Amino acid sequence: MSYVSHLECSAGCGAGPFDPRERHHLCSCGLPLLVRYRINQVAQNWNKSTLPDRPPNMWRYQEMMPLMDDGDPVTLGEGFTPLLHATSLGRSLGLSALYVKDESLNPTNSFKARGLSAAVTRARALNAHTLSVPSAGNAANAMAAYAAQAGLPAKVFMPKDVKKPFIRECELYGADVTLVDGLITDAGRLAAKVGDPMGWYDVSTLKEPYRIEGKKTMAYELAEQLEWQWPDWIIYPTGGGTGMIGMWKAMDELEAIGWVPKGHRPRMVTAQASGCAPIVRAFEQETDYAEPWADAHTIAAGLRVPKAIGDFLILRALRESGGRAIAVSDADMVRYMKDLGHYEGISAAPESGAALGALHKLVADGSVKPDDTVVLFNTGGALKYLDVLDSA
Ligand SMILES: *Cc1c(COP(=O)(O)O)cnc(C)c1O
């Protein structure tokens, strides 16, 4: 049973509503679309006591997922990742309640699996014949895997300096790989230029409405795993911001269906790379949008996003939550990805090292208190980036 009602402009421009049974990418104003549900009906008909009997993947929240009358999800078992109490790492920071949400255990080794499971599910239902995506690496791997699972051809566009394992993994799933001279924004331009005339279905971050729906499940899970209480802090490495925007949307939804108390949200913290920190700069300058970052460079490929189309939504979530935005150097990322490994046995990507670096700063300046509950997102595993360990 689907409760999806319509698609709505995330900026409230007044266009729409749009029909989710048709293909829509961006709003006519050029900004992202969000999926809306008949939330009062969900609140009446859905009880959290149904959850323990459901499969341990992100589709357990099916009432609030974009499943319509047109079929089953395209799934590889994504989601319901462990929330680990990181006692040793916590002790090293003087924190008693540090948790790591270990997203490296998703299919293809990162949380991109969630977004792409949802996006490919909708693309297949909308009769897409070919899928395309520009990516820094992890989104391409996830897209290629879910496209293979759905039986659809995949075209991926990545910066030509992307690490080898990302290219090889795309090939493993049978995707067509194009390497682009430039950054992910350039890859996006080329993907659109080649793909639009061919009718390819573009699953770029926030350029279709469903990746957010996949990523929002991180917050549904967090609430369920913490028995419907939010932590004090969520620390999240932010590139395009789908996760940040998705979790904030999930908090609206969970409040609306009455599963979490209203008005006690976590402080949301964005971690970025010193070499590419457009959201940090906009947050500090108190602007509503983020200027593109010139000369973006960082080993954390997932954070090398000079301009995020959903910047205003990320900034809104940070501000409304009383959160922060913090930049971390590449050297610190490597140091802290090793900390996650040494203290906890967690395989962490440099992006997660950035999140831990941000947490160190918040502890040092007294913002995070010893007994605060902190959830740090390990958005991906270390295996595809092991060469960065040589550089430190
Ligand atoms: C893509 C990616 C990010 C950034 O995620 P957004 O939701 O797009 O901000 C962080 N970490 C890793 C490992 C990634 O692949």
Short mmCIF file of C-alpha atoms and ligand atoms in Angstrom, two decimals:
data_model
loop_
_atom_site.label_atom_id
_atom_site.label_comp_id
_atom_site.label_asym_id
_atom_site.label_seq_id
_atom_site.Cartn_x
_atom_site.Cartn_y
_atom_site.Cartn_z
CA MET A 1 0.00 0.00 0.00
CA SER A 2 1.50 3.32 -1.02
CA TYR A 3 0.87 6.58 0.73
CA VAL A 4 2.80 8.72 -1.77
CA SER A 5 0.67 11.69 -2.70
CA HIS A 6 2.74 14.06 -4.86
CA LEU A 7 6.07 15.68 -5.63
CA GLU A 8 6.66 19.20 -4.40
CA CYS A 9 9.26 21.90 -5.05
CA SER A 10 11.81 21.94 -2.21
CA ALA A 11 12.07 25.72 -2.51
CA GLY A 12 8.31 26.27 -2.44
CA CYS A 13 8.39 28.15 -5.77
CA GLY A 14 4.69 27.57 -6.35
CA ALA A 15 4.99 25.24 -9.36
CA GLY A 16 3.37 21.82 -9.15
CA PRO A 17 2.28 19.65 -7.43
CA PHE A 18 3.83 17.03 -9.72
CA ASP A 19 2.56 13.51 -10.34
CA PRO A 20 4.91 10.83 -8.97
CA ARG A 21 3.58 8.35 -11.53
CA GLU A 22 5.26 10.42 -14.23
CA ARG A 23 8.94 11.10 -14.75
CA HIS A 24 10.11 14.25 -13.02
CA HIS A 25 13.66 15.25 -12.35
CA LEU A 26 13.94 18.86 -11.19
CA CYS A 27 11.14 21.31 -10.50
CA SER A 28 10.40 23.71 -13.35
CA CYS A 29 12.31 26.35 -11.34
CA GLY A 30 15.45 24.18 -11.55
CA LEU A 31 15.58 23.12 -7.90
CA PRO A 32 15.08 19.66 -6.35
CA LEU A 33 11.70 17.99 -5.86
CA LEU A 34 10.64 16.25 -2.67
CA VAL A 35 8.26 13.30 -2.26
CA ARG A 36 5.22 13.96 -0.08
CA TYR A 37 3.01 11.35 1.57
CA ARG A 38 -0.55 11.24 2.91
CA ILE A 39 0.96 11.60 6.32
CA ASN A 40 -2.25 11.71 8.35
CA GLN A 41 -3.29 8.36 6.92
CA VAL A 42 0.13 6.94 7.70
CA ALA A 43 -0.16 8.20 11.26
CA GLN A 44 -3.54 6.47 11.60
CA ASN A 45 -2.66 3.18 9.92
CA TRP A 46 0.96 2.47 10.79
CA ASN A 47 2.23 1.46 14.18
CA LYS A 48 5.86 1.02 15.12
CA SER A 49 5.02 -2.35 16.70
CA THR A 50 4.94 -3.69 13.10
CA LEU A 51 8.68 -3.12 12.72
CA PRO A 52 10.29 -6.01 14.63
CA ASP A 53 8.70 -8.53 12.23
CA ARG A 54 10.00 -6.82 9.14
CA PRO A 55 13.15 -7.61 7.14
CA PRO A 56 16.29 -5.81 8.34
CA ASN A 57 16.70 -3.46 5.39
CA MET A 58 15.63 0.09 4.61
CA TRP A 59 12.38 -1.01 2.96
CA ARG A 60 11.03 -1.92 6.40
CA TYR A 61 9.71 1.66 6.44
CA GLN A 62 7.69 0.93 3.31
CA GLU A 63 4.70 3.08 4.31
CA MET A 64 6.96 6.11 4.01
CA MET A 65 8.87 4.91 0.96
CA PRO A 66 8.26 5.63 -2.73
CA LEU A 67 6.74 2.26 -3.52
CA MET A 68 3.68 2.58 -5.65
CA ASP A 69 1.32 0.10 -7.20
CA ASP A 70 3.97 -0.72 -9.75
CA GLY A 71 6.11 -3.29 -8.09
CA ASP A 72 8.77 -4.43 -5.67
CA PRO A 73 11.90 -2.55 -4.71
CA VAL A 74 15.20 -3.12 -6.47
CA THR A 75 17.12 -4.27 -3.44
CA LEU A 76 20.44 -5.81 -2.44
CA GLY A 77 19.64 -5.76 1.27
CA GLU A 78 20.71 -2.15 1.90
CA GLY A 79 20.17 -0.45 5.22
CA PHE A 80 19.58 -1.47 8.80
CA THR A 81 23.29 -1.05 9.39
CA PRO A 82 24.68 -1.44 12.91
CA LEU A 83 24.79 1.45 15.35
CA LEU A 84 27.96 0.65 17.28
CA HIS A 85 28.71 2.03 20.73
CA ALA A 86 32.29 3.18 20.14
CA THR A 87 33.51 2.90 23.70
CA SER A 88 37.29 3.02 23.08
CA LEU A 89 37.15 5.81 20.56
CA GLY A 90 34.70 7.61 22.83
CA ARG A 91 37.06 7.27 25.78
CA SER A 92 39.90 8.76 23.73
CA LEU A 93 37.71 11.84 23.22
CA GLY A 94 36.32 11.90 26.76
CA LEU A 95 32.85 10.91 25.53
CA SER A 96 30.65 8.26 27.16
CA ALA A 97 28.00 7.94 24.46
CA LEU A 98 29.70 8.00 21.07
CA TYR A 99 28.02 5.81 18.45
CA VAL A 100 29.09 5.02 14.93
CA LYS A 101 26.44 4.27 12.33
CA ASP A 102 28.41 1.92 10.13
CA GLU A 103 27.25 2.54 6.60
CA SER A 104 30.29 0.76 5.15
CA LEU A 105 28.31 -2.47 5.56
CA ASN A 106 25.90 -1.53 2.81
CA PRO A 107 26.07 -3.16 -0.64
CA THR A 108 29.03 -1.67 -2.59
CA ASN A 109 30.54 -0.48 0.68
CA SER A 110 28.85 2.88 1.17
CA PHE A 111 25.58 4.57 2.08
CA LYS A 112 25.12 5.50 -1.59
CA ALA A 113 23.39 2.11 -1.82
CA ARG A 114 20.34 3.50 -0.05
CA GLY A 115 19.75 6.35 -2.45
CA LEU A 116 20.38 4.28 -5.52
CA SER A 117 18.15 1.42 -4.39
CA ALA A 118 15.28 3.91 -4.16
CA ALA A 119 16.17 5.82 -7.34
CA VAL A 120 16.61 2.68 -9.47
CA THR A 121 13.37 1.27 -8.06
CA ARG A 122 11.49 4.31 -9.33
CA ALA A 123 13.44 4.50 -12.60
CA ARG A 124 12.49 0.91 -13.42
CA ALA A 125 8.87 1.51 -12.47
CA LEU A 126 8.82 4.57 -14.74
CA ASN A 127 10.09 2.42 -17.63
CA ALA A 128 13.54 3.96 -17.91
CA HIS A 129 15.53 2.07 -20.55
CA THR A 130 19.04 3.31 -19.64
CA LEU A 131 20.37 4.86 -16.42
CA SER A 132 23.15 7.42 -16.12
CA VAL A 133 24.96 9.14 -13.28
CA PRO A 134 27.89 11.48 -12.72
CA SER A 135 29.81 10.41 -9.65
CA ALA A 136 32.95 10.83 -7.60
CA GLY A 137 33.03 7.04 -7.20
CA ASN A 138 30.68 5.54 -4.65
CA ALA A 139 27.45 6.63 -6.33
CA ALA A 140 28.70 5.11 -9.58
CA ASN A 141 29.39 1.79 -7.89
CA ALA A 142 25.99 1.74 -6.24
CA MET A 143 24.18 2.78 -9.39
CA ALA A 144 25.98 0.14 -11.44
CA ALA A 145 25.08 -2.57 -8.94
CA TYR A 146 21.39 -1.65 -8.69
CA ALA A 147 21.13 -1.22 -12.46
CA ALA A 148 22.54 -4.74 -12.85
CA GLN A 149 20.03 -6.01 -10.30
CA ALA A 150 17.22 -4.25 -12.20
CA GLY A 151 18.47 -5.55 -15.56
CA LEU A 152 19.07 -2.05 -16.93
CA PRO A 153 22.15 -0.68 -18.74
CA ALA A 154 24.21 1.80 -16.70
CA LYS A 155 26.33 4.72 -17.95
CA VAL A 156 28.62 6.31 -15.40
CA PHE A 157 30.69 9.48 -15.69
CA MET A 158 33.55 9.99 -13.24
CA PRO A 159 36.47 12.43 -12.93
CA LYS A 160 39.48 10.88 -14.61
CA ASP A 161 41.55 10.98 -11.42
CA VAL A 162 39.07 8.69 -9.63
CA LYS A 163 40.75 5.82 -7.80
CA LYS A 164 41.07 2.54 -9.76
CA PRO A 165 38.86 0.39 -7.48
CA PHE A 166 35.84 2.59 -8.28
CA ILE A 167 36.35 2.08 -12.03
CA ARG A 168 36.93 -1.65 -11.70
CA GLU A 169 33.85 -2.12 -9.54
CA CYS A 170 31.63 -0.33 -12.09
CA GLU A 171 33.00 -2.66 -14.74
CA LEU A 172 32.35 -5.64 -12.50
CA TYR A 173 28.64 -4.78 -12.58
CA GLY A 174 28.70 -4.32 -16.34
CA ALA A 175 28.43 -0.52 -16.44
CA ASP A 176 29.79 1.64 -19.22
CA VAL A 177 32.44 3.98 -17.74
CA THR A 178 33.35 7.41 -19.15
CA LEU A 179 36.23 9.29 -17.50
CA VAL A 180 35.93 13.05 -17.61
CA ASP A 181 38.61 15.73 -17.51
CA GLY A 182 37.44 17.74 -14.48
CA LEU A 183 35.33 17.39 -11.36
CA ILE A 184 31.96 15.81 -10.62
CA THR A 185 30.22 18.99 -11.83
CA ASP A 186 31.96 18.58 -15.22
CA ALA A 187 31.01 14.90 -15.24
CA GLY A 188 27.40 15.98 -14.63
CA ARG A 189 27.47 18.36 -17.57
CA LEU A 190 28.83 15.70 -19.91
CA ALA A 191 26.37 13.07 -18.66
CA ALA A 192 23.48 15.43 -19.44
CA LYS A 193 24.90 16.45 -22.81
CA VAL A 194 25.34 12.86 -23.98
CA GLY A 195 22.38 11.34 -22.16
CA ASP A 196 19.53 13.82 -22.60
CA PRO A 197 19.21 13.39 -26.38
CA MET A 198 19.30 9.61 -25.85
CA GLY A 199 16.55 9.65 -23.22
CA TRP A 200 18.76 8.26 -20.46
CA TYR A 201 17.31 8.49 -16.97
CA ASP A 202 19.68 10.65 -14.91
CA VAL A 203 20.00 9.66 -11.24
CA SER A 204 22.35 12.54 -10.25
CA THR A 205 22.23 13.63 -6.62
CA LEU A 206 19.03 15.63 -6.03
CA LYS A 207 18.27 15.80 -9.76
CA GLU A 208 15.60 13.18 -9.25
CA PRO A 209 13.42 13.02 -6.11
CA TYR A 210 14.11 9.49 -4.89
CA ARG A 211 17.71 9.27 -3.73
CA ILE A 212 16.67 11.47 -0.80
CA GLU A 213 13.98 8.92 0.06
CA GLY A 214 16.58 6.19 0.30
CA LYS A 215 18.99 8.23 2.36
CA LYS A 216 16.35 9.50 4.75
CA THR A 217 16.06 5.95 6.08
CA MET A 218 19.33 6.54 7.96
CA ALA A 219 17.34 8.71 10.35
CA TYR A 220 14.43 6.26 10.56
CA GLU A 221 16.91 3.58 11.58
CA LEU A 222 18.70 5.82 14.00
CA ALA A 223 15.43 6.62 15.73
CA GLU A 224 14.45 2.95 15.86
CA GLN A 225 17.88 1.88 17.12
CA LEU A 226 17.87 4.59 19.82
CA GLU A 227 14.32 3.69 20.86
CA TRP A 228 12.73 6.78 19.32
CA GLN A 229 14.99 9.31 21.01
CA TRP A 230 17.29 11.49 18.95
CA PRO A 231 20.95 11.81 19.89
CA ASP A 232 22.26 15.25 20.84
CA TRP A 233 24.52 15.43 17.80
CA ILE A 234 24.73 13.93 14.33
CA ILE A 235 28.08 14.35 12.61
CA TYR A 236 27.90 13.80 8.89
CA PRO A 237 30.44 14.27 6.08
CA THR A 238 28.63 16.38 3.51
CA GLY A 239 29.23 16.58 -0.23
CA GLY A 240 26.05 16.89 -2.28
CA GLY A 241 24.08 16.76 0.96
CA THR A 242 21.51 14.09 0.12
CA GLY A 243 22.04 12.45 3.48
CA MET A 244 21.74 15.66 5.46
CA ILE A 245 18.63 16.77 3.57
CA GLY A 246 17.12 13.29 3.71
CA MET A 247 17.63 12.91 7.46
CA TRP A 248 16.14 16.33 8.14
CA LYS A 249 13.11 15.38 6.03
CA ALA A 250 12.83 12.10 7.95
CA MET A 251 12.73 14.08 11.21
CA ASP A 252 9.81 16.15 9.89
CA GLU A 253 8.04 12.94 8.90
CA LEU A 254 8.68 11.07 12.14
CA GLU A 255 7.38 14.03 14.12
CA ALA A 256 4.32 14.24 11.88
CA ILE A 257 3.45 10.57 12.42
CA GLY A 258 4.06 10.98 16.12
CA TRP A 259 6.88 8.49 16.59
CA VAL A 260 9.38 10.93 18.07
CA PRO A 261 8.82 13.86 20.40
CA LYS A 262 8.47 17.22 18.67
CA GLY A 263 11.10 19.90 19.08
CA HIS A 264 14.01 17.79 20.39
CA ARG A 265 16.07 17.39 17.26
CA PRO A 266 19.75 16.62 17.17
CA ARG A 267 22.22 19.32 16.25
CA MET A 268 23.29 18.53 12.70
CA VAL A 269 26.97 18.93 11.90
CA THR A 270 28.40 19.04 8.39
CA ALA A 271 32.02 17.98 7.98
CA GLN A 272 33.78 19.05 4.80
CA ALA A 273 37.33 19.08 3.44
CA SER A 274 39.50 22.18 3.87
CA GLY A 275 40.18 21.96 0.12
CA CYS A 276 36.46 22.04 -0.75
CA ALA A 277 34.23 23.59 1.90
CA PRO A 278 31.48 25.60 0.19
CA ILE A 279 28.89 24.78 2.86
CA VAL A 280 31.24 25.68 5.71
CA ARG A 281 31.99 29.03 4.08
CA ALA A 282 28.31 29.81 3.45
CA PHE A 283 27.42 28.77 7.00
CA GLU A 284 30.06 31.12 8.41
CA GLN A 285 29.06 33.96 6.10
CA GLU A 286 25.39 33.39 6.98
CA THR A 287 24.25 33.22 3.38
CA ASP A 288 21.29 31.16 2.15
CA TYR A 289 23.15 29.65 -0.80
CA ALA A 290 26.75 28.51 -1.21
CA GLU A 291 29.04 30.01 -3.84
CA PRO A 292 30.87 27.44 -5.98
CA TRP A 293 34.27 26.51 -4.53
CA ALA A 294 37.17 27.23 -6.89
CA ASP A 295 40.03 24.71 -7.22
CA ALA A 296 38.34 21.98 -5.22
CA HIS A 297 40.83 19.35 -4.06
CA THR A 298 40.72 16.63 -1.40
CA ILE A 299 41.41 12.91 -1.11
CA ALA A 300 37.83 12.49 0.12
CA ALA A 301 36.27 12.12 -3.32
CA GLY A 302 32.73 12.16 -1.91
CA LEU A 303 33.35 15.62 -0.46
CA ARG A 304 34.82 17.10 -3.63
CA VAL A 305 31.55 18.76 -4.62
CA PRO A 306 32.22 22.44 -5.44
CA LYS A 307 28.54 23.31 -5.81
CA ALA A 308 25.60 21.42 -4.31
CA ILE A 309 22.21 22.01 -5.91
CA GLY A 310 20.57 21.48 -2.52
CA ASP A 311 22.93 23.86 -0.68
CA PHE A 312 20.04 25.95 0.69
CA LEU A 313 18.40 22.84 2.17
CA ILE A 314 21.64 21.72 3.83
CA LEU A 315 22.19 25.20 5.29
CA ARG A 316 18.61 25.33 6.53
CA ALA A 317 18.96 22.01 8.36
CA LEU A 318 22.23 23.12 9.95
CA ARG A 319 20.75 26.41 11.15
CA GLU A 320 17.36 25.15 12.28
CA SER A 321 19.04 22.42 14.30
CA GLY A 322 21.54 24.72 15.97
CA GLY A 323 24.27 22.77 14.22
CA ARG A 324 27.71 23.54 12.83
CA ALA A 325 29.80 23.24 9.69
CA ILE A 326 33.47 22.36 10.05
CA ALA A 327 36.31 21.87 7.57
CA VAL A 328 39.01 19.24 8.13
CA SER A 329 42.38 18.87 6.38
CA ASP A 330 43.25 15.81 4.33
CA ALA A 331 46.06 14.91 6.73
CA ASP A 332 43.61 14.91 9.65
CA MET A 333 41.13 12.79 7.69
CA VAL A 334 43.74 10.09 7.22
CA ARG A 335 44.77 10.29 10.84
CA TYR A 336 41.17 9.92 11.98
CA MET A 337 40.23 7.18 9.55
CA LYS A 338 43.09 5.27 11.18
CA ASP A 339 41.63 6.08 14.61
CA LEU A 340 38.32 4.51 13.60
CA GLY A 341 40.29 1.45 12.53
CA HIS A 342 42.65 1.23 15.50
CA TYR A 343 40.17 1.97 18.28
CA GLU A 344 37.08 0.23 16.94
CA GLY A 345 37.96 -2.11 14.09
CA ILE A 346 35.82 -0.03 11.78
CA SER A 347 36.79 0.31 8.13
CA ALA A 348 36.36 4.01 7.41
CA ALA A 349 36.62 6.14 4.28
CA PRO A 350 38.48 9.48 4.46
CA GLU A 351 35.06 11.19 4.45
CA SER A 352 34.36 9.55 7.81
CA GLY A 353 37.80 10.69 8.96
CA ALA A 354 36.54 14.20 8.24
CA ALA A 355 33.51 13.58 10.44
CA LEU A 356 35.73 12.43 13.29
CA GLY A 357 37.96 15.48 12.76
CA ALA A 358 34.91 17.73 13.10
CA LEU A 359 33.93 15.96 16.31
CA HIS A 360 37.43 16.54 17.73
CA LYS A 361 37.02 20.26 17.11
CA LEU A 362 33.59 20.32 18.77
CA VAL A 363 34.94 18.52 21.83
CA ALA A 364 37.97 20.82 22.00
CA ASP A 365 35.88 24.00 21.91
CA GLY A 366 33.49 22.66 24.55
CA SER A 367 30.43 22.43 22.27
CA VAL A 368 30.10 18.66 22.71
CA LYS A 369 29.90 17.73 26.40
CA PRO A 370 31.25 14.48 27.90
CA ASP A 371 27.81 12.93 28.37
CA ASP A 372 26.26 14.06 25.09
CA THR A 373 25.00 11.34 22.80
CA VAL A 374 26.86 11.65 19.53
CA VAL A 375 26.26 9.71 16.33
CA LEU A 376 29.08 9.77 13.82
CA PHE A 377 28.37 8.51 10.33
CA ASN A 378 30.86 6.14 8.76
CA THR A 379 29.55 6.73 5.26
CA GLY A 380 31.84 4.30 3.47
CA GLY A 381 34.59 1.74 3.99
CA ALA A 382 38.36 2.14 3.61
CA LEU A 383 39.05 -0.54 1.01
CA LYS A 384 38.71 1.57 -2.12
CA TYR A 385 40.95 4.29 -0.67
CA LEU A 386 43.73 2.32 0.98
CA ASP A 387 46.40 4.15 -1.03
CA VAL A 388 45.76 7.33 1.00
CA LEU A 389 47.34 5.57 3.97
CA ASP A 390 50.70 5.71 2.13
CA SER A 391 50.53 9.48 1.99
CA ALA A 392 50.35 9.91 5.76
C1 LIG B 1 28.94 10.67 -1.39
C2 LIG B 1 29.67 10.48 -0.13
C3 LIG B 1 29.56 11.43 0.91
C4 LIG B 1 28.75 12.69 0.78
O1 LIG B 1 27.39 12.36 0.81
P1 LIG B 1 26.21 13.38 0.51
O2 LIG B 1 25.01 12.75 1.07
O3 LIG B 1 26.15 13.49 -0.99
O4 LIG B 1 26.55 14.67 1.14
C5 LIG B 1 30.20 11.14 2.10
N1 LIG B 1 30.94 10.02 2.26
C6 LIG B 1 31.09 9.09 1.28
C7 LIG B 1 31.92 7.89 1.53
C8 LIG B 1 30.45 9.31 0.05
O5 LIG B 1 30.57 8.39 -0.92
#
